[in-house]
CSV table of C-alpha atoms in Angstrom, one decimal:
chain,number,residue,atom,x,y,z
A,1322,MET,CA,-4.4,-7.0,10.6
A,1323,GLN,CA,-3.0,-3.9,12.4
A,1324,ASP,CA,0.4,-4.6,10.8
A,1325,GLN,CA,-1.0,-4.9,7.3
A,1326,ILE,CA,-3.0,-1.7,7.6
A,1327,LYS,CA,0.1,0.3,8.7
A,1328,LYS,CA,2.3,-1.4,6.0
A,1329,ALA,CA,-0.2,-0.6,3.3
A,1330,ILE,CA,-0.4,3.1,4.2
A,1331,ASP,CA,3.4,3.3,4.7
A,1332,ALA,CA,4.3,1.5,1.5
A,1333,PRO,CA,5.1,4.7,-0.6
A,1334,SER,CA,7.5,6.0,2.0
A,1335,GLU,CA,9.6,2.8,2.2
A,1336,THR,CA,11.7,4.0,-0.7
A,1337,PHE,CA,13.3,6.6,1.6
A,1338,THR,CA,15.3,3.8,3.3
A,1339,ASP,CA,18.1,3.8,0.8
A,1340,LEU,CA,17.5,7.4,-0.4
A,1341,GLY,CA,20.9,8.6,1.0
A,1342,LYS,CA,22.7,6.2,-1.4
A,1343,ARG,CA,20.6,7.1,-4.3
A,1344,VAL,CA,21.0,10.8,-3.8
A,1345,LEU,CA,24.8,10.4,-3.6
A,1346,ASN,CA,24.8,8.4,-6.8
A,1347,ILE,CA,22.9,11.1,-8.6
A,1348,ILE,CA,25.2,13.8,-7.3
A,1349,VAL,CA,28.4,11.7,-7.8
A,1350,PRO,CA,27.7,9.0,-10.5
A,1351,GLY,CA,29.7,5.9,-9.8
A,1352,SER,CA,29.7,6.4,-6.0
A,1353,LYS,CA,28.1,3.0,-5.6
A,1354,LEU,CA,31.5,1.5,-6.4
A,1355,TRP,CA,33.2,3.4,-3.6
A,1356,PRO,CA,34.5,1.3,-0.7
A,1357,LYS,CA,32.3,1.4,2.4
A,1358,PHE,CA,34.8,3.4,4.4
A,1359,VAL,CA,34.5,6.2,1.9
A,1360,ASN,CA,30.8,5.8,1.0
A,1361,LEU,CA,29.4,5.6,4.6
A,1362,PRO,CA,30.5,9.0,6.0
A,1363,VAL,CA,29.1,10.7,2.9
A,1364,VAL,CA,25.9,8.7,2.8
A,1365,PHE,CA,25.0,8.9,6.5
A,1366,PRO,CA,24.1,12.6,6.6
A,1367,LEU,CA,22.0,12.1,3.4
A,1368,HIS,CA,20.2,9.1,4.9
A,1369,TRP,CA,19.7,10.9,8.2
A,1370,LEU,CA,18.0,13.8,6.4
A,1371,ALA,CA,15.9,11.4,4.2
A,1372,LYS,CA,14.8,9.6,7.4
A,1373,LYS,CA,13.6,12.9,8.9
A,1374,VAL,CA,11.7,13.7,5.7
A,1375,GLN,CA,10.2,10.2,5.7
A,1376,THR,CA,9.0,10.5,9.3
A,1377,ALA,CA,7.3,13.8,8.5
A,1378,LEU,CA,5.8,12.5,5.3
A,1379,GLN,CA,4.4,9.4,7.0
A,1380,LYS,CA,2.6,11.5,9.6
A,1381,ILE,CA,1.1,13.7,6.9
A,1382,THR,CA,0.2,10.7,4.8
A,1383,HIS,CA,-1.5,8.9,7.7
A,1384,GLU,CA,-3.6,12.0,8.4
A,1385,VAL,CA,-4.4,12.7,4.7
A,1386,ILE,CA,-5.5,9.1,4.0
A,1387,THR,CA,-7.6,9.0,7.1
A,1388,GLU,CA,-9.2,12.4,6.3
A,1389,THR,CA,-9.9,11.8,2.6
A,1390,MET,CA,-10.3,8.1,2.1
A,1391,MET,CA,-11.6,6.6,5.3
A,1392,VAL,CA,-15.4,7.2,5.0
A,1393,LEU,CA,-18.3,4.9,5.8
A,1394,GLU,CA,-21.6,5.3,4.1
A,1395,MET,CA,-24.5,4.8,6.5
A,1396,PRO,CA,-28.2,5.1,5.6
A,1397,GLY,CA,-28.9,8.8,5.3
A,1398,SER,CA,-25.3,10.0,5.9
A,1399,VAL,CA,-21.6,9.5,5.1
A,1400,LEU,CA,-19.3,9.4,8.1
A,1401,ALA,CA,-15.8,10.6,7.8
A,1402,LEU,CA,-13.8,8.5,10.2
A,1403,GLY,CA,-11.4,11.3,10.8
A,1404,LYS,CA,-14.2,13.5,12.2
A,1405,ASN,CA,-16.0,13.2,15.5
A,1406,LEU,CA,-19.1,11.1,15.5
A,1407,ASP,CA,-21.6,13.5,17.0
A,1408,LYS,CA,-24.5,11.2,17.8
A,1409,THR,CA,-25.8,10.4,21.3
A,1410,PHE,CA,-25.7,6.9,22.8
A,1411,PRO,CA,-28.9,5.0,23.8
A,1412,ASP,CA,-29.4,4.5,27.6
A,1413,THR,CA,-28.4,0.8,27.1
A,1414,PHE,CA,-24.7,1.8,27.5
A,1415,LYS,CA,-25.1,3.8,30.8
A,1416,GLU,CA,-24.2,0.7,32.8
A,1417,ILE,CA,-21.9,-2.0,31.5
A,1418,SER,CA,-22.1,-5.1,33.7
A,1419,LEU,CA,-20.0,-7.6,31.8
A,1420,PRO,CA,-16.5,-7.5,33.2
A,1421,GLU,CA,-14.8,-8.5,29.9
A,1422,LEU,CA,-16.7,-5.8,28.0
A,1423,ARG,CA,-16.0,-3.2,30.7
A,1424,GLU,CA,-12.2,-4.1,30.5
A,1425,PHE,CA,-12.3,-3.7,26.7
A,1426,LEU,CA,-14.1,-0.4,26.8
A,1427,ASP,CA,-11.8,0.9,29.5
A,1428,LYS,CA,-8.8,0.1,27.3
A,1429,TYR,CA,-10.1,1.6,24.0
A,1430,ASP,CA,-12.7,4.2,24.9
A,1431,PRO,CA,-11.3,7.2,26.9
A,1432,CYS,CA,-14.7,9.0,26.8
A,1433,PRO,CA,-17.3,6.3,27.5
A,1434,ASP,CA,-20.1,8.8,28.0
A,1435,GLY,CA,-19.7,9.7,24.3
A,1436,LYS,CA,-19.0,13.4,25.0
A,1437,GLY,CA,-15.4,13.3,24.0
A,1438,ASN,CA,-13.9,13.4,20.5
A,1439,CYS,CA,-13.7,10.0,18.9
A,1440,ALA,CA,-12.2,11.1,15.5
A,1441,ALA,CA,-9.5,8.8,14.3
A,1442,GLU,CA,-6.8,11.2,13.0
A,1443,ASN,CA,-4.5,8.4,12.1
A,1444,TRP,CA,-6.3,5.2,11.0
A,1445,THR,CA,-3.1,3.2,11.3
A,1446,ASP,CA,-3.3,3.6,15.1
A,1447,LEU,CA,-5.3,0.7,16.6
A,1448,ARG,CA,-6.4,2.7,19.7
A,1449,GLN,CA,-7.8,5.5,17.5
A,1450,ARG,CA,-9.6,3.0,15.2
A,1451,MET,CA,-11.1,1.1,18.1
A,1452,HIS,CA,-12.2,4.3,19.9
A,1453,TYR,CA,-14.1,5.4,16.8
A,1454,ILE,CA,-15.6,1.9,16.1
A,1455,ILE,CA,-16.8,1.7,19.7
A,1456,HIS,CA,-18.6,5.0,19.4
A,1457,LEU,CA,-20.0,4.0,16.0
A,1458,PHE,CA,-21.4,0.8,17.4
A,1459,LYS,CA,-22.9,2.5,20.5
A,1460,ALA,CA,-24.3,5.4,18.5
A,1461,TYR,CA,-26.1,3.2,15.9
A,1462,ALA,CA,-27.1,0.4,18.3
A,1463,ASP,CA,-30.8,1.3,18.2
A,1464,ASP,CA,-30.9,2.6,14.7
A,1465,THR,CA,-32.9,0.1,12.7
A,1466,SER,CA,-32.0,1.9,9.4
A,1467,ILE,CA,-28.6,0.1,9.4
A,1468,PHE,CA,-30.4,-3.2,8.8
A,1469,SER,CA,-31.9,-2.0,5.5
A,1470,ALA,CA,-30.8,-3.8,2.3
A,1471,PRO,CA,-27.8,-2.0,0.8
A,1472,PHE,CA,-28.8,-3.0,-2.8
A,1473,SER,CA,-32.2,-3.3,-4.5
A,1474,LYS,CA,-33.3,-6.7,-5.8
A,1475,LYS,CA,-32.6,-5.5,-9.4
A,1476,GLN,CA,-29.0,-4.4,-8.4
A,1477,VAL,CA,-28.4,-7.8,-6.7
A,1478,ALA,CA,-29.5,-9.7,-9.8
A,1479,LEU,CA,-27.1,-7.6,-11.9
A,1480,ILE,CA,-24.3,-8.1,-9.5
A,1481,GLU,CA,-24.8,-11.8,-9.5
A,1482,LYS,CA,-24.4,-11.8,-13.3
A,1483,GLY,CA,-21.1,-9.9,-12.9
A,1484,ILE,CA,-22.6,-6.6,-14.0
A,1485,ILE,CA,-22.0,-3.4,-12.1
A,1486,PRO,CA,-25.5,-1.7,-11.8
A,1487,ASP,CA,-26.2,1.9,-12.6
A,1488,GLY,CA,-27.1,4.3,-9.8
A,1489,LYS,CA,-26.1,4.5,-6.2
A,1490,LEU,CA,-24.1,1.6,-4.9
């Protein structure tokens, strides 16, 4: 799934790959018909510049998408996954005795006590996602409100009929 997430977010910038050729064709119509030995030296600098622009735009796109679209609605709050989850952990997580879990947490949670910043600035980065998710699971482990029904019985009945109910969903 990691690859699919990154490809989905990066899809708009893929058009930069052949931007050098397209820019040249706009500047010099018919340049597509030039032989490679003429075309390549002219296209290369344009492609190089386009690649630099693409890299910068991808970084900005990752951050903007994470900041604006990656939110999770919890009972009583909306969490922005690009912001630190400022909620304390229950004592349950002070000592981890399962070796496999300890190894997993050591790999993905650089601040196991919950005092560090777990914000995922770039949701395409697996380590950042896992770090946030680990903090989310720990922070809400004892919060029974997360087990409340997300929809009322009336809303469920409408959804089952294929109708989008009014109100908060």
